Amino acid sequence: MSTLTDPSAVPSGGRHSLFRAGLRRRATPYLMVLPLMGFIAAFTYIPIAASLNLSFREWDFLSPDKPFVGLDNYRLLLSSHEFWNALKVTTVFALISVPLRLLLALGIASYLVRETLPSRFLRGALFLPSVTSTVAIAVVFSWIFSTDYGLMNAGLQLLGAPKVMWLQDPQLALFVLILVNTWKQLGYDIIIYIAGLQAIPQELYDAAAIDGGRRRHVFRRVTLPLVMPTTYFLLVISVIDAFQVFTIVDVMTHGGPAGATDMLVNMLFRVGFTLFDIGTGSALAVLLFVLLIALALIKSRFLGRNIHYGS
Amino acid sequence: MARENRWLAALALLGGLLFLSPALYSIAVSFQTAQSYYQGGFDPTLDNFIRAIGQYDFARYLLNSVIVSGLVTLIGLSLATMAAYAFARFDFPGGNLMFAATVATLMIPSHITLIPNYLSLARVGLLDSYAGLVLPAISNGFAAFFLRQYIKGIPRALDEAAYMDGARPIQVLWRVIVPIARPAILSMGLFIFIGEWNNYIWPLVAVGREDLYTLQIGLARLYKLNPGEGAVDWPLVMAASTITILPVLAGFLLIERHLVRGITMGALK
């Protein structure tokens, strides 16, 4: 390490090198940040602008020009049954799976919060699916819920009940997907809740115990309000997850039967990469993007008050 | 008291195994012959794995997954560490804005980039290549955000001491910050690797050539290849699924603690 290249030492070569040393010192953080920022700009921010631009055009990926069609793509989407069906299915998926995940996770986490060996083991077991391949999980559960060779129907038969066509029944398929998604994500939610619960100062519980608070009461008055930031974080994450669910649907039902499990991202994939209707696909991507940002904003307004004061 | 603990331990073990039973059973089936699977009994065999590798090229998919996830981790982690250091230690015009843009990538749903990224990679001829699989995945701000929080917690006095000795910023990063932040960097590396290993939608979009399939694509194709549910060769599919799960499973058992720390710190900071 020579002092000649040291920006913090006084350079020995007069004004010119003083200027250069200063320049280098000022350039350093930019040089370090630039590579990552370049990737983020090229593959996240420019594409958002590109999506918006393409959503006002008509293009099939092959033809040489992309005529501007104004809001036609949006009009087409908003008047199609396909879009409203996908929006409905995705909303139902989110409305059921998000509360299910959070309630189960908080309930289980409050039992596993202690650092004992059994609780650590259970945490590990519950966490495992969340780092496991979603495709593999979807394949395994397709098999478990398969009509003729599945574990579920084998169990039903043992009880003398008839076989159920889990993934072919429009009423049931969506619930199977919700179940599989919950099974996969639950461990992650639990780990986050445990960290949130462990951050609550023990003195508050001690004080509640001195006041003679009953367990349920303490949970409602101490635990629940104080894990509110964690709940808020998980709510945001899991709603975004739910509106972006794709893999388990693509593998297990492919949107069927009869569109009963057709989610927004599956529709986006179909319109964009099977039909190569780039304009409509981009319009769908923009609508979904706007929807998710709106949801995040509504939630922060709605929950903002509760985070600090509790209910 | 001791007895109560033993009961709790047994209950936890049972609950954990029950929860994981679908996965455990699928692994068991992957070691069964088709005949014993459909007719009952247990006749252990490696035949399903041999077919998955011999007939369906799962060794190649495994290699592709290792290459792609490895490259994404290596490049992503290096860029994130550098950026995190700059965000944590330097006050420079535009720094806050760029940091905000980095953090915002956590909230931006990735589907909006699918079509444009496909189009731009097609334009430069990078679809159907490792580069096409790797490059878009680097555009993720989570590791930079997380490491920046971690580096902020390292006392500045250590940097100053190194500067006194005549070190340049990049040397401070490499000799002072990286050794201290190694656990956090490791956690993030695992996090990136696992995320990329399990990535499905982008490889599905970006790759059509079979010799570039990752495990996720290979497994989904193998399963979908089978016409109609009755015709699925379940032991074979389960062997392929076991090959897909096992590397991450093994890694998980080795480093669970690092991973959990990474995830919870990211959430709570």
XYZ file of C-alpha atoms in Angstrom:
580
model
C 0.000 0.000 0.000
C 1.876 3.064 -1.132
C 0.961 6.464 0.207
C 1.043 7.841 -3.326
C -2.333 6.308 -4.107
C -3.801 7.105 -0.731
C -6.640 9.603 -1.050
C -6.650 10.467 2.640
C -2.988 11.396 2.794
C -1.666 14.680 1.445
C -0.351 14.017 -2.045
C 3.192 15.098 -2.704
C 2.845 16.116 -6.356
C 1.324 19.596 -6.078
C -2.040 20.924 -7.195
C -2.594 18.643 -10.121
C -2.399 15.396 -8.202
C -4.309 16.964 -5.322
C -7.132 17.515 -7.765
C -6.855 13.958 -9.063
C -6.881 12.476 -5.587
C -9.987 14.468 -4.768
C -11.657 13.324 -7.950
C -10.868 9.717 -7.222
C -12.174 10.022 -3.683
C -15.404 11.462 -4.961
C -15.681 8.868 -7.722
C -15.126 5.879 -5.428
C -18.695 5.394 -4.132
C -20.134 5.804 -7.627
C -17.774 3.192 -9.045
C -18.858 0.789 -6.307
C -22.566 1.372 -6.699
C -22.643 1.629 -10.459
C -22.417 -2.066 -11.460
C -25.431 -3.041 -9.351
C -27.353 0.075 -10.327
C -26.666 -0.733 -13.969
C -28.262 -4.156 -13.614
C -31.199 -2.771 -11.651
C -31.787 -0.076 -14.248
C -31.439 -2.424 -17.203
C -33.542 -5.282 -15.883
C -36.046 -3.603 -13.536
C -36.637 0.114 -14.123
C -36.224 0.376 -17.890
C -38.478 -2.695 -18.327
C -41.213 -1.001 -16.276
C -41.132 1.938 -18.668
C -40.967 -0.458 -21.612
C -44.039 -2.356 -20.341
C -45.962 0.882 -20.107
C -44.937 1.844 -23.626
C -45.759 -1.566 -25.102
C -49.140 -1.601 -23.377
C -50.255 1.213 -25.724
C -49.128 -0.661 -28.826
C -50.168 -3.619 -30.865
C -47.455 -6.146 -31.582
C -47.148 -9.858 -32.223
C -43.359 -10.018 -31.668
C -42.669 -10.718 -35.351
C -44.066 -7.870 -37.449
C -41.658 -4.972 -38.099
C -43.809 -2.169 -36.698
C -45.671 -1.639 -33.457
C -48.576 0.739 -34.136
C -49.783 2.939 -31.305
C -53.334 1.923 -30.370
C -53.972 4.090 -27.324
C -56.027 2.385 -24.644
C -57.287 -0.403 -26.918
C -55.385 -3.145 -25.090
C -56.780 -2.018 -21.735
C -60.278 -1.782 -23.194
C -59.939 -5.280 -24.603
C -58.794 -6.642 -21.249
C -61.432 -4.891 -19.176
C -64.189 -6.164 -21.441
C -62.937 -9.760 -21.473
C -64.373 -12.459 -19.292
C -60.905 -13.999 -19.034
C -59.434 -11.013 -17.195
C -62.271 -10.645 -14.692
C -62.205 -14.361 -14.030
C -58.437 -14.322 -13.378
C -58.812 -11.264 -11.141
C -61.621 -12.945 -9.198
C -59.741 -16.225 -8.795
C -56.559 -14.441 -7.708
C -58.514 -12.285 -5.241
C -60.229 -15.318 -3.722
C -56.857 -17.031 -3.481
C -55.393 -14.012 -1.663
C -58.417 -13.440 0.591
C -58.303 -17.007 1.857
C -54.615 -17.819 1.852
C -53.271 -14.612 3.422
C -55.346 -14.702 6.649
C -54.899 -18.466 6.815
C -51.130 -18.139 6.631
C -50.896 -15.315 9.158
C -53.297 -16.807 11.724
C -51.713 -20.253 11.609
C -48.224 -18.764 11.706
C -48.887 -16.495 14.701
C -50.627 -19.310 16.565
C -47.815 -21.771 15.968
C -45.058 -19.210 16.489
C -46.367 -18.304 19.946
C -45.868 -21.943 20.938
C -42.431 -22.262 19.345
C -40.977 -19.014 20.630
C -38.928 -20.674 23.391
C -35.411 -21.838 22.600
C -35.834 -25.491 23.529
C -34.690 -28.449 21.485
C -38.182 -29.682 20.487
C -39.250 -26.206 19.463
C -36.078 -25.703 17.418
C -36.629 -29.035 15.684
C -40.233 -28.221 14.831
C -39.243 -24.811 13.518
C -36.713 -26.473 11.222
C -39.273 -28.984 9.966
C -41.884 -26.300 9.339
C -39.361 -24.053 7.639
C -38.018 -26.678 5.257
C -40.743 -26.418 2.554
C -40.193 -22.685 2.154
C -36.665 -23.259 0.829
C -37.684 -26.277 -1.234
C -38.338 -26.135 -4.957
C -41.895 -25.011 -5.664
C -41.998 -27.171 -8.781
C -41.058 -30.269 -6.792
C -43.658 -29.447 -4.151
C -46.299 -28.931 -6.828
C -45.404 -32.238 -8.473
C -45.464 -34.126 -5.174
C -48.838 -32.662 -4.228
C -50.238 -33.381 -7.697
C -49.432 -36.969 -6.911
C -50.869 -36.836 -3.392
C -54.118 -35.346 -4.708
C -54.268 -37.518 -7.820
C -57.539 -39.370 -8.193
C -56.348 -42.930 -8.651
C -52.949 -43.171 -6.995
C -53.017 -40.361 -4.448
C -52.525 -40.567 -0.703
C -55.607 -38.439 -0.018
C -57.943 -40.781 -1.822
C -56.223 -43.828 -0.353
C -56.969 -42.346 3.069
C -60.595 -41.639 2.121
C -60.988 -45.199 0.899
C -59.717 -46.542 4.198
C -62.494 -44.567 5.874
C -64.999 -46.005 3.411
C -65.554 -42.695 1.622
C -65.694 -42.413 -2.181
C -62.813 -41.038 -4.252
C -62.683 -37.285 -4.765
C -61.400 -35.686 -7.978
C -59.427 -33.007 -6.151
C -57.745 -31.256 -9.053
C -60.456 -31.866 -11.659
C -63.284 -30.434 -9.603
C -63.724 -26.668 -10.208
C -64.992 -26.225 -6.647
C -62.057 -27.988 -5.028
C -58.990 -27.299 -7.172
C -58.478 -23.753 -5.917
C -58.616 -24.883 -2.304
C -56.045 -27.575 -2.959
C -53.762 -24.881 -4.385
C -54.347 -22.685 -1.334
C -53.501 -25.615 0.905
C -50.280 -26.382 -0.969
C -49.240 -22.722 -0.985
C -49.904 -22.482 2.753
C -47.918 -25.648 3.403
C -44.985 -24.188 1.534
C -45.015 -20.661 2.970
C -46.088 -21.280 6.564
C -42.581 -21.955 7.901
C -41.292 -18.647 6.590
C -44.130 -16.750 8.285
C -43.489 -18.646 11.511
C -39.773 -17.791 11.519
C -40.545 -14.110 10.972
C -43.202 -14.125 13.726
C -40.833 -15.859 16.155
C -38.237 -13.152 15.565
C -40.957 -10.532 16.130
C -42.180 -12.210 19.308
C -38.668 -12.578 20.693
C -38.146 -8.853 20.243
C -40.970 -8.049 22.704
C -39.360 -7.061 26.049
C -39.902 -9.665 28.750
C -40.679 -6.869 31.281
C -44.014 -6.251 29.602
C -45.031 -9.845 30.210
C -43.748 -9.651 33.779
C -45.806 -6.529 34.368
C -48.877 -8.174 32.893
C -48.337 -11.195 35.149
C -48.137 -8.954 38.225
C -51.393 -7.339 37.172
C -52.858 -10.817 37.108
C -53.564 -10.817 33.381
C -54.928 -14.045 32.002
C -53.128 -15.706 29.140
C -55.683 -14.779 26.488
C -55.892 -11.258 27.797
C -52.105 -10.831 27.752
C -52.006 -12.150 24.204
C -54.595 -9.609 23.083
C -53.280 -6.632 25.004
C -49.523 -7.167 24.882
C -48.518 -9.634 22.193
C -50.895 -8.723 19.394
C -50.252 -4.962 19.320
C -46.503 -5.406 19.680
C -46.143 -7.850 16.800
C -48.173 -5.493 14.609
C -45.119 -4.328 12.606
C -44.275 -7.968 11.903
C -47.868 -8.647 10.883
C -47.774 -5.646 8.595
C -44.550 -6.824 6.974
C -45.950 -10.335 6.456
C -49.234 -8.964 5.158
C -47.457 -6.949 2.477
C -45.191 -9.846 1.525
C -47.948 -12.450 1.432
C -50.413 -10.322 -0.552
C -47.717 -9.613 -3.136
C -46.919 -13.346 -3.152
C -50.561 -14.266 -3.597
C -51.064 -11.924 -6.516
C -47.954 -13.285 -8.189
C -48.611 -16.972 -7.644
C -47.717 -18.875 -10.795
C -45.614 -21.996 -10.360
C -47.992 -24.226 -8.405
C -50.852 -23.294 -10.740
C -48.783 -23.877 -13.869
C -47.657 -27.307 -12.691
C -50.741 -28.590 -10.842
C -53.767 -27.344 -12.792
C -52.555 -25.142 -15.629
C -55.388 -22.784 -14.753
C -58.050 -25.425 -15.129
C -60.510 -27.012 -14.764
C -62.468 -24.548 -16.919
C -60.487 -21.525 -15.682
C -61.317 -22.232 -12.035
C -57.694 -21.693 -10.996
C -56.578 -19.276 -13.709
C -54.577 -16.565 -11.931
C -53.390 -13.223 -13.266
C -49.761 -14.211 -13.827
C -50.813 -17.435 -15.567
C -52.957 -15.349 -17.875
C -50.047 -12.948 -18.408
C -47.792 -15.846 -19.347
C -50.384 -17.243 -21.727
C -51.148 -13.943 -23.442
C -47.509 -12.867 -23.646
C -45.631 -16.074 -24.361
C -48.142 -18.480 -25.884
C -50.271 -16.071 -27.935
C -47.408 -13.553 -28.311
C -49.865 -10.698 -27.916
C -47.203 -8.389 -26.498
C -49.473 -5.334 -26.221
C -52.271 -7.002 -24.269
C -49.763 -8.919 -22.149
C -48.001 -5.677 -21.239
C -51.308 -3.987 -20.423
C -52.108 -6.876 -18.089
C -48.683 -6.559 -16.447
C -49.228 -2.821 -15.936
C -52.711 -3.359 -14.452
C -51.360 -5.963 -12.026
C -48.493 -3.644 -11.108
C -50.825 -0.738 -10.401
C -53.138 -3.002 -8.422
C -50.317 -4.196 -6.164
C -49.031 -0.693 -5.526
C -52.570 0.475 -4.727
C -52.973 -2.425 -2.288
C -49.710 -1.540 -0.558
C -50.775 2.098 -0.218
C -54.252 1.249 1.094
C -52.774 -1.110 3.636
C -50.263 1.377 4.925
C -53.030 3.968 5.418
C -55.399 1.497 6.976
C -52.865 -0.138 9.257
C -50.648 2.858 9.882
C -52.561 3.883 12.972
C -52.660 0.456 14.544
C -48.982 -0.231 14.353
C -47.987 1.992 17.234
C -50.986 2.064 19.493
C -52.536 -1.354 19.133
C -56.269 -1.930 19.098
C -40.434 -31.931 34.601
C -38.058 -34.212 32.711
C -40.941 -36.440 31.730
C -42.910 -33.512 30.445
C -39.942 -32.493 28.300
C -39.695 -35.969 26.830
C -43.385 -35.866 25.918
C -42.981 -32.507 24.305
C -39.973 -33.741 22.345
C -41.909 -36.786 21.125
C -44.849 -34.600 20.176
C -42.596 -32.183 18.277
C -40.916 -35.052 16.452
C -44.275 -36.523 15.485
C -45.683 -33.176 14.404
C -42.600 -32.397 12.333
C -42.613 -35.772 10.613
C -46.341 -35.545 9.927
C -45.905 -32.101 8.424
C -43.075 -33.312 6.209
C -44.700 -36.657 5.417
C -45.662 -35.738 1.824
C -42.030 -34.973 1.029
C -40.678 -37.961 2.956
C -43.130 -40.326 1.299
C -42.256 -38.989 -2.134
C -38.576 -39.677 -1.457
C -39.455 -43.217 -0.355
C -41.447 -43.792 -3.554
C -38.500 -42.657 -5.676
C -36.614 -45.732 -4.449
C -39.425 -48.143 -5.361
C -39.895 -50.202 -8.507
C -43.015 -49.310 -10.486
C -44.338 -52.793 -9.877
C -44.038 -52.686 -6.102
C -45.440 -49.152 -6.107
C -48.651 -50.101 -7.889
C -49.060 -53.519 -6.299
C -47.895 -52.860 -2.763
C -44.816 -53.990 -0.900
C -41.421 -52.337 -0.890
C -38.743 -53.389 -3.320
C -35.867 -50.896 -3.078
C -34.132 -49.921 -6.311
C -32.056 -47.143 -7.853
C -33.607 -47.772 -11.249
C -35.716 -44.592 -11.216
C -32.650 -42.430 -10.650
C -30.733 -44.269 -13.340
C -33.572 -43.642 -15.810
C -33.924 -39.990 -14.787
C -30.233 -39.494 -15.553
C -29.883 -41.905 -18.488
C -33.143 -41.379 -20.386
C -34.034 -37.853 -19.347
C -30.722 -36.034 -18.848
C -31.302 -34.920 -15.285
C -27.536 -34.877 -14.747
C -27.342 -32.118 -17.347
C -30.215 -30.196 -15.726
C -28.452 -30.525 -12.378
C -25.248 -29.144 -13.889
C -27.169 -26.246 -15.470
C -28.831 -25.422 -12.162
C -25.459 -25.457 -10.398
C -23.871 -23.218 -13.065
C -26.741 -20.715 -13.208
C -27.320 -20.494 -9.453
C -23.570 -20.369 -8.837
C -23.015 -17.524 -11.284
C -25.991 -15.534 -10.023
C -24.744 -15.937 -6.455
C -21.144 -15.035 -7.265
C -21.895 -11.975 -9.394
C -24.922 -10.825 -7.392
C -23.109 -11.120 -4.074
C -19.994 -9.276 -5.285
C -21.962 -6.373 -6.731
C -24.246 -6.232 -3.693
C -21.321 -6.181 -1.249
C -19.617 -3.325 -3.065
C -22.816 -1.314 -3.339
C -23.727 -2.024 0.290
C -20.329 -0.763 1.435
C -20.684 2.448 -0.577
C -24.236 3.021 0.734
C -23.155 2.369 4.328
C -19.937 4.396 4.403
C -20.055 7.185 1.827
C -22.190 10.272 1.746
C -22.460 11.139 -1.929
C -24.905 13.129 -4.046
C -27.557 10.791 -5.435
C -26.625 8.095 -2.922
C -29.908 8.220 -1.062
C -31.896 8.156 -4.260
C -29.969 5.170 -5.574
C -30.378 3.385 -2.257
C -34.131 4.011 -2.384
C -34.213 2.649 -5.941
C -32.361 -0.438 -4.706
C -34.733 -1.043 -1.800
C -37.764 -0.467 -4.008
C -36.854 -3.532 -6.078
C -38.020 -5.591 -3.080
C -41.544 -4.283 -3.534
C -41.671 -4.304 -7.332
C -43.493 -7.382 -8.585
C -41.132 -9.150 -10.961
C -43.792 -10.118 -13.505
C -43.811 -6.602 -14.953
C -40.273 -7.135 -16.230
C -40.958 -10.501 -17.908
C -42.020 -9.371 -21.374
C -39.546 -6.454 -21.755
C -36.625 -8.566 -20.504
C -37.576 -11.320 -22.902
C -37.711 -8.821 -25.766
C -34.428 -7.100 -24.960
C -32.547 -10.374 -24.506
C -34.037 -11.649 -27.755
C -32.805 -8.493 -29.486
C -29.200 -9.071 -28.393
C -29.429 -12.808 -29.039
C -29.066 -13.901 -25.421
C -32.171 -16.038 -25.107
C -31.236 -19.698 -24.879
C -27.934 -19.006 -23.171
C -26.511 -19.081 -19.664
C -26.122 -15.301 -19.834
C -29.835 -14.939 -20.566
C -30.639 -16.985 -17.479
C -28.151 -15.225 -15.222
C -28.178 -11.506 -16.076
C -31.776 -10.490 -15.176
C -31.448 -12.294 -11.853
C -28.636 -9.953 -10.765
C -31.138 -7.091 -10.699
C -32.148 -7.676 -7.106
C -31.613 -5.162 -4.324
C -32.274 -7.409 -1.350
C -28.674 -8.447 -0.656
C -27.381 -4.876 -1.042
C -30.073 -3.578 1.323
C -29.435 -6.281 3.893
C -25.630 -5.986 3.804
C -25.798 -2.212 4.024
C -27.723 -2.504 7.298
C -25.148 -4.985 8.554
C -22.118 -2.897 7.555
C -23.633 0.172 9.257
C -23.372 -1.786 12.480
C -19.593 -2.224 12.126
C -17.687 0.522 14.023
C -16.224 3.166 11.702
C -13.100 3.279 13.861
C -11.950 0.091 12.144
C -12.137 1.790 8.740
C -10.304 4.841 10.072
C -7.502 2.708 11.437
C -7.015 1.092 8.039
C -7.037 4.499 6.322
C -4.352 5.647 8.765
C -2.254 2.725 7.573
C -2.667 4.036 4.043
C -5.344 1.691 2.733
C -7.616 2.661 -0.157
C -11.423 2.249 0.114
C -11.468 -0.960 -1.896
C -8.789 -2.379 0.400
C -10.770 -1.341 3.456
C -13.756 -3.167 2.013
C -11.765 -6.282 1.246
C -9.531 -6.444 4.352
C -11.731 -4.931 7.060
C -15.411 -5.051 6.134
C -15.659 -8.371 4.308
C -13.963 -10.453 7.037
C -16.206 -8.944 9.725
C -19.381 -9.185 7.651
C -18.601 -12.723 6.490
C -21.562 -14.361 8.328
C -23.999 -11.885 6.789
C -22.429 -12.248 3.347
C -22.639 -16.017 3.660
C -26.317 -15.834 4.659
C -27.066 -13.669 1.657
C -25.135 -16.008 -0.617
C -27.280 -18.921 0.509
C -30.386 -16.852 0.155
C -29.554 -15.877 -3.422
C -28.455 -19.391 -4.348
C -31.626 -21.056 -3.075
C -33.855 -18.431 -4.632
C -32.206 -18.882 -8.011
C -32.130 -22.669 -7.694
C -35.905 -22.666 -7.280
C -36.575 -20.013 -9.927
C -39.137 -21.247 -12.434
C -40.884 -18.559 -14.437
C -37.804 -16.857 -15.897
C -36.064 -20.045 -17.138
C -39.441 -21.096 -18.523
C -39.580 -17.878 -20.517
C -35.912 -17.561 -21.473
C -34.948 -21.093 -22.454
C -36.301 -23.419 -25.114
C -33.256 -25.590 -25.750
C -33.358 -28.775 -23.738
C -29.624 -28.779 -23.005
C -30.114 -25.499 -21.111
C -33.024 -26.663 -18.943
C -32.564 -26.171 -15.239
C -33.846 -28.819 -12.818
C -37.105 -26.946 -12.285
C -37.895 -26.839 -15.995
C -36.777 -30.432 -16.514
C -38.950 -31.679 -13.672
C -42.038 -29.728 -14.752
C -41.605 -30.964 -18.350
C -41.146 -34.558 -17.245
C -44.339 -34.378 -15.215
C -46.359 -32.598 -17.905
C -45.006 -34.903 -20.604
C -47.175 -37.667 -19.261
C -50.563 -37.665 -20.948
C -53.377 -38.060 -18.476
C -53.020 -38.729 -14.817
C -53.233 -42.523 -14.971
C -50.208 -42.726 -17.229
C -47.782 -40.849 -14.964
C -44.768 -42.941 -14.027
C -44.850 -41.743 -10.423
C -41.694 -43.458 -9.132
C -39.699 -41.902 -11.994
C -41.221 -38.453 -11.426
C -40.530 -38.746 -7.691
C -36.891 -39.660 -8.394
C -36.573 -36.528 -10.544
C -38.221 -34.487 -7.802
C -35.821 -35.962 -5.230
C -32.852 -34.940 -7.402
C -34.333 -31.418 -7.519
C -34.901 -31.173 -3.773
C -31.894 -32.982 -2.352
C -29.033 -30.505 -2.909
C -30.950 -27.699 -1.206
C -32.144 -30.061 1.518
C -28.580 -31.158 2.272
C -27.389 -27.564 2.262
C -30.262 -26.546 4.505
C -29.441 -29.139 7.142
C -25.844 -27.880 7.210
C -26.536 -24.170 7.474
C -30.073 -23.699 8.766
C -28.984 -21.165 11.351
C -27.281 -18.847 8.840
C -30.276 -18.950 6.586
C -32.787 -18.200 9.309
C -30.680 -15.308 10.547
C -30.506 -13.889 7.047
C -34.231 -14.059 6.579
C -35.249 -12.619 9.926
C -32.723 -9.791 9.856
C -33.938 -8.760 6.459
C -37.482 -8.648 7.728
C -36.971 -6.814 10.965
C -34.414 -4.174 10.146
